[in-house]
Amino acid sequence: MSSTITTTVSSPSATGYRLNGDVLENYKFAPIREAQVNREMTQRYFTDMMEYAESDVVIVGAGSAGLSCAWELSKDPSIKIAIIEQSVAPGGGCWLGGQLFSAMVVRKPAQKFLEDIGVPFEEKENYVVVKHAALFTSTILSKVLQRPNVKLFNATAVEDLIVKQNEVKGVVTNWALVTLVGHDTQSCMDPNVIEAKVVVSGCGHDGPLGAAMVKRLQSIGLVEKGNGMRCLDMNAAEDEIVDRTREIVPGMVMTGMELAELDGASRMGPTFGAMLISGQRAAHAARASLQRQRDAEKQSQNKISN
């Protein structure tokens, strides 16, 4: 697959350099008051918090699997999606290919996902190569954030789950800096919540905040505690992660490398196809869960009316 990259270059003129027809010489911004900036940011953010306090799907973790899930899921404009990412910069470990190297390797046939979002790649026999992993991450992040039914809350951590009658009903959130630092310095810093019909967890394998949802479900006995992620085996790992992507308890779909901590799958190292397709499969599992809940609610209403 090949792609054409078009670059716009400024050309000199008698009055200075031009960019899109505007003379840059004596360039001046329109005036604004500092309070206007404050109000604009504050109003928009808290409007989003009000709007997404009840969401159809909350995706925990904006790594490659979480973003892939958001892309696929957001194709249905009727599904309201909130993405929670504890880091300031979304993307997880997908800004680099591995060991600070740039290129991203994606095994076939997962290149079809790259084609879907418009990421160019170099064709090989059994795999493709994206020239820089950040090209994938920046592209999918940009396109997901343009969806009218998606809101990303970054620098926000999920501290716990809302669980009722052994079904996951949402997430408990806090500013990431409070989660990482504030609880050690303050006696109490109560969190906030987002109710959701489905939570998709893509917190990654074990780490400071990795596998957070698996650990919480294990601690309350909703899933069994296993041996955690096995050692690296690329050929086994990618198939295992995709095959095991599913709704693990009612209201909770799991995707990406967090599944390795749950099921004891192998780690895969710097090959990314399973992250993309696991995210895609998680979106289908989330849709199925939403449909199951709608059907159950309809049956309950029919029983009441009869």
Short mmCIF file of C-alpha atoms in Angstrom, two decimals:
data_model
loop_
_atom_site.label_atom_id
_atom_site.label_comp_id
_atom_site.label_asym_id
_atom_site.label_seq_id
_atom_site.Cartn_x
_atom_site.Cartn_y
_atom_site.Cartn_z
CA MET A 1 0.00 0.00 0.00
CA SER A 2 1.35 3.41 -0.88
CA SER A 3 0.29 6.89 0.08
CA THR A 4 0.81 10.41 -1.17
CA ILE A 5 1.76 13.08 1.33
CA THR A 6 1.01 16.68 0.38
CA THR A 7 2.98 19.45 2.08
CA THR A 8 2.05 23.14 1.89
CA VAL A 9 5.12 25.38 1.73
CA SER A 10 5.05 29.14 2.20
CA SER A 11 6.25 31.15 -0.77
CA PRO A 12 8.00 34.52 -0.55
CA SER A 13 6.30 37.63 -1.83
CA ALA A 14 6.99 41.33 -1.95
CA THR A 15 5.35 41.78 1.47
CA GLY A 16 6.67 38.69 3.26
CA TYR A 17 5.97 34.95 3.49
CA ARG A 18 2.45 33.72 2.83
CA LEU A 19 0.58 30.86 4.46
CA ASN A 20 -2.83 30.01 3.00
CA GLY A 21 -2.99 33.48 1.50
CA ASP A 22 -2.35 35.46 4.71
CA VAL A 23 0.66 37.71 4.95
CA LEU A 24 2.65 36.75 8.06
CA GLU A 25 4.45 40.04 8.29
CA ASN A 26 2.86 42.26 10.97
CA TYR A 27 0.67 39.34 12.00
CA LYS A 28 -1.60 40.19 14.96
CA PHE A 29 -4.05 38.09 17.00
CA ALA A 30 -7.59 39.22 17.77
CA PRO A 31 -7.94 40.61 21.32
CA ILE A 32 -9.29 38.48 24.17
CA ARG A 33 -9.67 38.84 27.94
CA GLU A 34 -8.07 36.29 30.22
CA ALA A 35 -11.41 35.73 31.96
CA GLN A 36 -12.95 34.77 28.62
CA VAL A 37 -10.41 31.97 28.21
CA ASN A 38 -11.11 30.79 31.75
CA ARG A 39 -14.88 30.76 31.26
CA GLU A 40 -14.70 29.06 27.87
CA MET A 41 -12.54 26.17 29.12
CA THR A 42 -14.44 25.78 32.38
CA GLN A 43 -17.90 25.90 30.84
CA ARG A 44 -17.08 23.39 28.12
CA TYR A 45 -15.37 20.93 30.46
CA PHE A 46 -18.11 20.91 33.06
CA THR A 47 -20.77 20.72 30.36
CA ASP A 48 -19.03 17.56 29.15
CA MET A 49 -18.93 16.21 32.71
CA MET A 50 -22.66 16.80 33.03
CA GLU A 51 -23.36 15.25 29.64
CA TYR A 52 -21.25 12.12 30.19
CA ALA A 53 -22.18 11.53 33.85
CA GLU A 54 -24.41 8.85 32.33
CA SER A 55 -22.73 7.16 29.37
CA ASP A 56 -23.52 4.10 27.33
CA VAL A 57 -19.91 2.92 27.37
CA VAL A 58 -16.92 4.01 29.43
CA ILE A 59 -13.54 2.93 28.04
CA VAL A 60 -10.83 2.80 30.71
CA GLY A 61 -7.44 3.38 29.11
CA ALA A 62 -6.69 5.23 25.86
CA GLY A 63 -3.97 2.90 24.65
CA SER A 64 -3.96 1.15 21.29
CA ALA A 65 -6.71 -1.32 22.29
CA GLY A 66 -8.90 1.29 23.99
CA LEU A 67 -8.64 3.73 21.09
CA SER A 68 -9.32 0.95 18.57
CA CYS A 69 -12.41 0.02 20.56
CA ALA A 70 -13.53 3.66 20.61
CA TRP A 71 -13.05 3.99 16.85
CA GLU A 72 -15.12 0.91 16.07
CA LEU A 73 -17.79 1.61 18.69
CA SER A 74 -18.22 5.27 17.76
CA LYS A 75 -19.27 4.32 14.22
CA ASP A 76 -22.72 4.00 15.79
CA PRO A 77 -23.61 7.65 16.56
CA SER A 78 -26.31 6.58 19.03
CA ILE A 79 -23.72 5.21 21.50
CA LYS A 80 -22.37 7.78 23.95
CA ILE A 81 -18.73 6.97 24.81
CA ALA A 82 -16.52 8.39 27.56
CA ILE A 83 -12.81 7.53 27.49
CA ILE A 84 -10.89 7.78 30.78
CA GLU A 85 -7.09 8.05 30.56
CA GLN A 86 -4.89 8.57 33.62
CA SER A 87 -2.00 10.06 31.63
CA VAL A 88 -1.96 13.56 30.21
CA ALA A 89 -0.96 12.08 26.84
CA PRO A 90 -3.27 9.35 25.53
CA GLY A 91 -1.80 6.50 23.50
CA GLY A 92 -0.37 4.21 26.17
CA GLY A 93 2.71 2.35 24.95
CA CYS A 94 1.87 2.97 21.31
CA TRP A 95 3.90 6.12 20.66
CA LEU A 96 6.93 3.93 19.97
CA GLY A 97 7.30 0.49 18.42
CA GLY A 98 9.41 -1.03 21.17
CA GLN A 99 12.65 -0.30 23.11
CA LEU A 100 12.48 3.36 21.98
CA PHE A 101 12.41 2.26 18.32
CA SER A 102 10.01 4.06 15.98
CA ALA A 103 8.50 1.56 13.57
CA MET A 104 5.27 -0.32 14.27
CA VAL A 105 4.96 -3.92 13.09
CA VAL A 106 1.44 -5.22 12.44
CA ARG A 107 0.92 -8.83 11.38
CA LYS A 108 -1.55 -9.61 8.62
CA PRO A 109 -4.51 -9.51 8.30
CA ALA A 110 -4.72 -6.71 10.91
CA GLN A 111 -3.48 -4.22 8.29
CA LYS A 112 -7.13 -3.95 7.25
CA PHE A 113 -7.72 -1.98 10.43
CA LEU A 114 -4.93 0.43 9.42
CA GLU A 115 -6.61 0.83 6.04
CA ASP A 116 -9.90 1.61 7.81
CA ILE A 117 -8.42 4.56 9.70
CA GLY A 118 -6.17 5.67 6.83
CA VAL A 119 -2.68 4.91 8.16
CA PRO A 120 -0.12 4.23 5.37
CA PHE A 121 2.23 1.27 5.71
CA GLU A 122 4.97 -0.68 3.94
CA GLU A 123 3.91 -4.09 2.68
CA LYS A 124 5.85 -7.23 3.69
CA GLU A 125 5.03 -10.90 3.17
CA ASN A 126 3.30 -11.69 6.48
CA TYR A 127 3.19 -8.28 8.08
CA VAL A 128 3.22 -4.55 7.39
CA VAL A 129 5.33 -1.75 8.85
CA VAL A 130 4.08 1.71 9.82
CA LYS A 131 7.08 4.05 9.63
CA HIS A 132 6.42 5.42 13.12
CA ALA A 133 4.06 4.09 15.77
CA ALA A 134 3.09 7.69 16.55
CA LEU A 135 1.58 7.93 13.06
CA PHE A 136 -0.97 5.29 14.04
CA THR A 137 -1.59 6.75 17.49
CA SER A 138 -1.97 10.35 16.36
CA THR A 139 -4.23 9.36 13.46
CA ILE A 140 -6.66 7.22 15.42
CA LEU A 141 -6.66 9.63 18.36
CA SER A 142 -7.46 12.56 16.07
CA LYS A 143 -10.27 10.70 14.31
CA VAL A 144 -11.81 9.34 17.52
CA LEU A 145 -11.82 12.79 19.13
CA GLN A 146 -13.64 14.24 16.13
CA ARG A 147 -16.57 11.90 16.70
CA PRO A 148 -19.54 13.83 18.15
CA ASN A 149 -20.42 10.94 20.49
CA VAL A 150 -16.99 10.63 22.16
CA LYS A 151 -15.43 12.55 25.04
CA LEU A 152 -11.90 11.94 26.32
CA PHE A 153 -11.22 12.76 29.98
CA ASN A 154 -7.42 12.57 30.23
CA ALA A 155 -5.35 13.20 33.35
CA THR A 156 -8.20 11.31 35.04
CA ALA A 157 -7.87 7.99 36.85
CA VAL A 158 -10.40 5.25 37.51
CA GLU A 159 -10.01 4.45 41.20
CA ASP A 160 -12.80 1.89 41.52
CA LEU A 161 -15.91 0.44 39.92
CA ILE A 162 -19.62 0.86 40.58
CA VAL A 163 -20.87 -2.71 41.16
CA LYS A 164 -24.48 -3.59 41.94
CA GLN A 165 -25.72 -7.17 42.35
CA ASN A 166 -22.46 -8.43 40.80
CA GLU A 167 -22.91 -6.31 37.66
CA VAL A 168 -20.58 -3.47 36.71
CA LYS A 169 -22.56 -0.24 36.43
CA GLY A 170 -19.90 2.43 36.00
CA VAL A 171 -16.59 3.82 37.24
CA VAL A 172 -15.28 5.84 40.17
CA THR A 173 -12.97 8.64 39.00
CA ASN A 174 -10.56 11.20 40.34
CA TRP A 175 -7.91 13.53 39.01
CA ALA A 176 -4.86 11.40 38.23
CA LEU A 177 -2.61 13.59 40.38
CA VAL A 178 -4.91 13.07 43.35
CA THR A 179 -4.87 9.30 42.78
CA LEU A 180 -1.10 9.15 42.42
CA VAL A 181 -0.12 11.68 45.08
CA GLY A 182 -3.03 13.26 46.94
CA HIS A 183 -4.25 10.22 48.86
CA ASP A 184 -0.88 10.03 50.60
CA THR A 185 -0.94 13.68 51.64
CA GLN A 186 -4.64 14.29 52.32
CA SER A 187 -6.76 12.47 54.89
CA CYS A 188 -9.65 12.21 52.42
CA MET A 189 -10.16 13.23 48.80
CA ASP A 190 -13.50 11.80 47.73
CA PRO A 191 -13.86 10.75 44.08
CA ASN A 192 -16.51 11.30 41.40
CA VAL A 193 -18.48 8.79 39.31
CA ILE A 194 -19.70 8.04 35.81
CA GLU A 195 -22.59 5.64 35.41
CA ALA A 196 -22.37 3.38 32.37
CA LYS A 197 -24.21 0.46 30.87
CA VAL A 198 -20.88 -1.10 29.82
CA VAL A 199 -17.32 -0.53 30.98
CA VAL A 200 -14.53 -1.57 28.60
CA SER A 201 -11.25 -2.02 30.43
CA GLY A 202 -7.97 -1.72 28.55
CA CYS A 203 -5.57 -0.90 31.39
CA GLY A 204 -2.68 -2.96 30.03
CA HIS A 205 -0.54 -5.54 31.76
CA ASP A 206 0.65 -5.23 35.33
CA GLY A 207 2.33 -1.97 36.34
CA PRO A 208 1.74 1.09 38.60
CA LEU A 209 -1.82 1.47 37.29
CA GLY A 210 -1.79 -1.50 34.92
CA ALA A 211 -4.40 -4.28 35.11
CA ALA A 212 -6.29 -2.10 37.59
CA MET A 213 -9.74 -3.44 36.78
CA VAL A 214 -8.62 -7.10 36.86
CA LYS A 215 -7.08 -6.53 40.28
CA ARG A 216 -10.23 -4.88 41.61
CA LEU A 217 -12.54 -7.62 40.32
CA GLN A 218 -10.22 -10.24 41.78
CA SER A 219 -10.21 -8.46 45.14
CA ILE A 220 -14.03 -8.62 45.40
CA GLY A 221 -14.24 -12.18 44.09
CA LEU A 222 -16.01 -11.53 40.78
CA VAL A 223 -13.15 -13.17 38.86
CA GLU A 224 -10.61 -15.72 40.02
CA LYS A 225 -7.02 -14.72 40.65
CA GLY A 226 -4.70 -16.47 38.21
CA ASN A 227 -0.96 -16.58 37.68
CA GLY A 228 -0.80 -13.46 35.54
CA MET A 229 0.88 -12.84 32.22
CA ARG A 230 3.14 -15.56 30.81
CA CYS A 231 6.48 -14.96 29.10
CA LEU A 232 6.78 -13.66 25.55
CA ASP A 233 5.54 -15.75 22.64
CA MET A 234 4.47 -13.56 19.73
CA ASN A 235 2.79 -16.29 17.69
CA ALA A 236 0.70 -17.53 20.60
CA ALA A 237 0.07 -14.17 22.28
CA GLU A 238 -1.75 -12.26 19.57
CA ASP A 239 -4.23 -15.02 18.81
CA GLU A 240 -4.83 -15.57 22.54
CA ILE A 241 -5.58 -11.91 23.24
CA VAL A 242 -8.03 -11.58 20.35
CA ASP A 243 -9.75 -14.90 21.09
CA ARG A 244 -10.20 -14.03 24.78
CA THR A 245 -11.57 -10.52 24.30
CA ARG A 246 -15.04 -10.70 25.84
CA GLU A 247 -17.50 -9.57 28.50
CA ILE A 248 -15.84 -11.09 31.56
CA VAL A 249 -18.61 -10.21 34.02
CA PRO A 250 -21.96 -8.54 33.29
CA GLY A 251 -21.26 -4.96 32.27
CA MET A 252 -17.46 -5.35 31.97
CA VAL A 253 -15.69 -6.05 28.66
CA MET A 254 -11.93 -6.53 28.74
CA THR A 255 -9.49 -5.82 25.91
CA GLY A 256 -5.77 -5.73 25.18
CA MET A 257 -2.95 -6.88 27.41
CA GLU A 258 -5.02 -6.65 30.59
CA LEU A 259 -6.50 -9.96 29.42
CA ALA A 260 -3.07 -11.55 29.81
CA GLU A 261 -3.19 -10.77 33.53
CA LEU A 262 -6.68 -12.24 33.76
CA ASP A 263 -6.24 -15.37 31.65
CA GLY A 264 -2.51 -16.08 31.82
CA ALA A 265 -1.89 -15.33 28.14
CA SER A 266 1.60 -14.73 26.80
CA ARG A 267 3.05 -11.27 26.32
CA MET A 268 3.64 -10.29 22.70
CA GLY A 269 6.29 -7.60 22.71
CA PRO A 270 6.46 -5.00 19.91
CA THR A 271 3.85 -6.34 17.51
CA PHE A 272 0.53 -4.53 17.60
CA GLY A 273 -2.07 -6.32 15.49
CA ALA A 274 -3.76 -7.97 18.47
CA MET A 275 -4.23 -4.61 20.19
CA LEU A 276 -6.12 -3.23 17.19
CA ILE A 277 -8.29 -6.29 16.61
CA SER A 278 -8.88 -6.92 20.31
CA GLY A 279 -10.17 -3.34 20.57
CA GLN A 280 -12.38 -3.91 17.56
CA ARG A 281 -13.69 -7.15 19.04
CA ALA A 282 -14.30 -5.40 22.39
CA ALA A 283 -16.52 -2.91 20.57
CA HIS A 284 -18.62 -5.77 19.23
CA ALA A 285 -18.79 -7.31 22.72
CA ALA A 286 -19.89 -3.96 24.16
CA ARG A 287 -22.64 -3.66 21.54
CA ALA A 288 -23.80 -7.18 22.36
CA SER A 289 -23.90 -6.30 26.06
CA LEU A 290 -25.93 -3.16 25.35
CA GLN A 291 -28.37 -5.23 23.30
CA ARG A 292 -28.60 -7.89 26.02
CA GLN A 293 -29.44 -5.21 28.58
CA ARG A 294 -32.05 -3.64 26.29
CA ASP A 295 -33.67 -7.04 25.75
CA ALA A 296 -33.70 -7.76 29.48
CA GLU A 297 -35.28 -4.37 30.21
CA LYS A 298 -37.94 -4.96 27.56
CA GLN A 299 -38.78 -8.40 29.01
CA SER A 300 -39.05 -6.85 32.48
CA GLN A 301 -41.42 -4.17 31.20
CA ASN A 302 -43.53 -6.76 29.41
CA LYS A 303 -43.88 -8.79 32.63
CA ILE A 304 -45.00 -5.67 34.51
CA SER A 305 -47.53 -4.72 31.83
CA ASN A 306 -48.92 -8.29 31.75
#
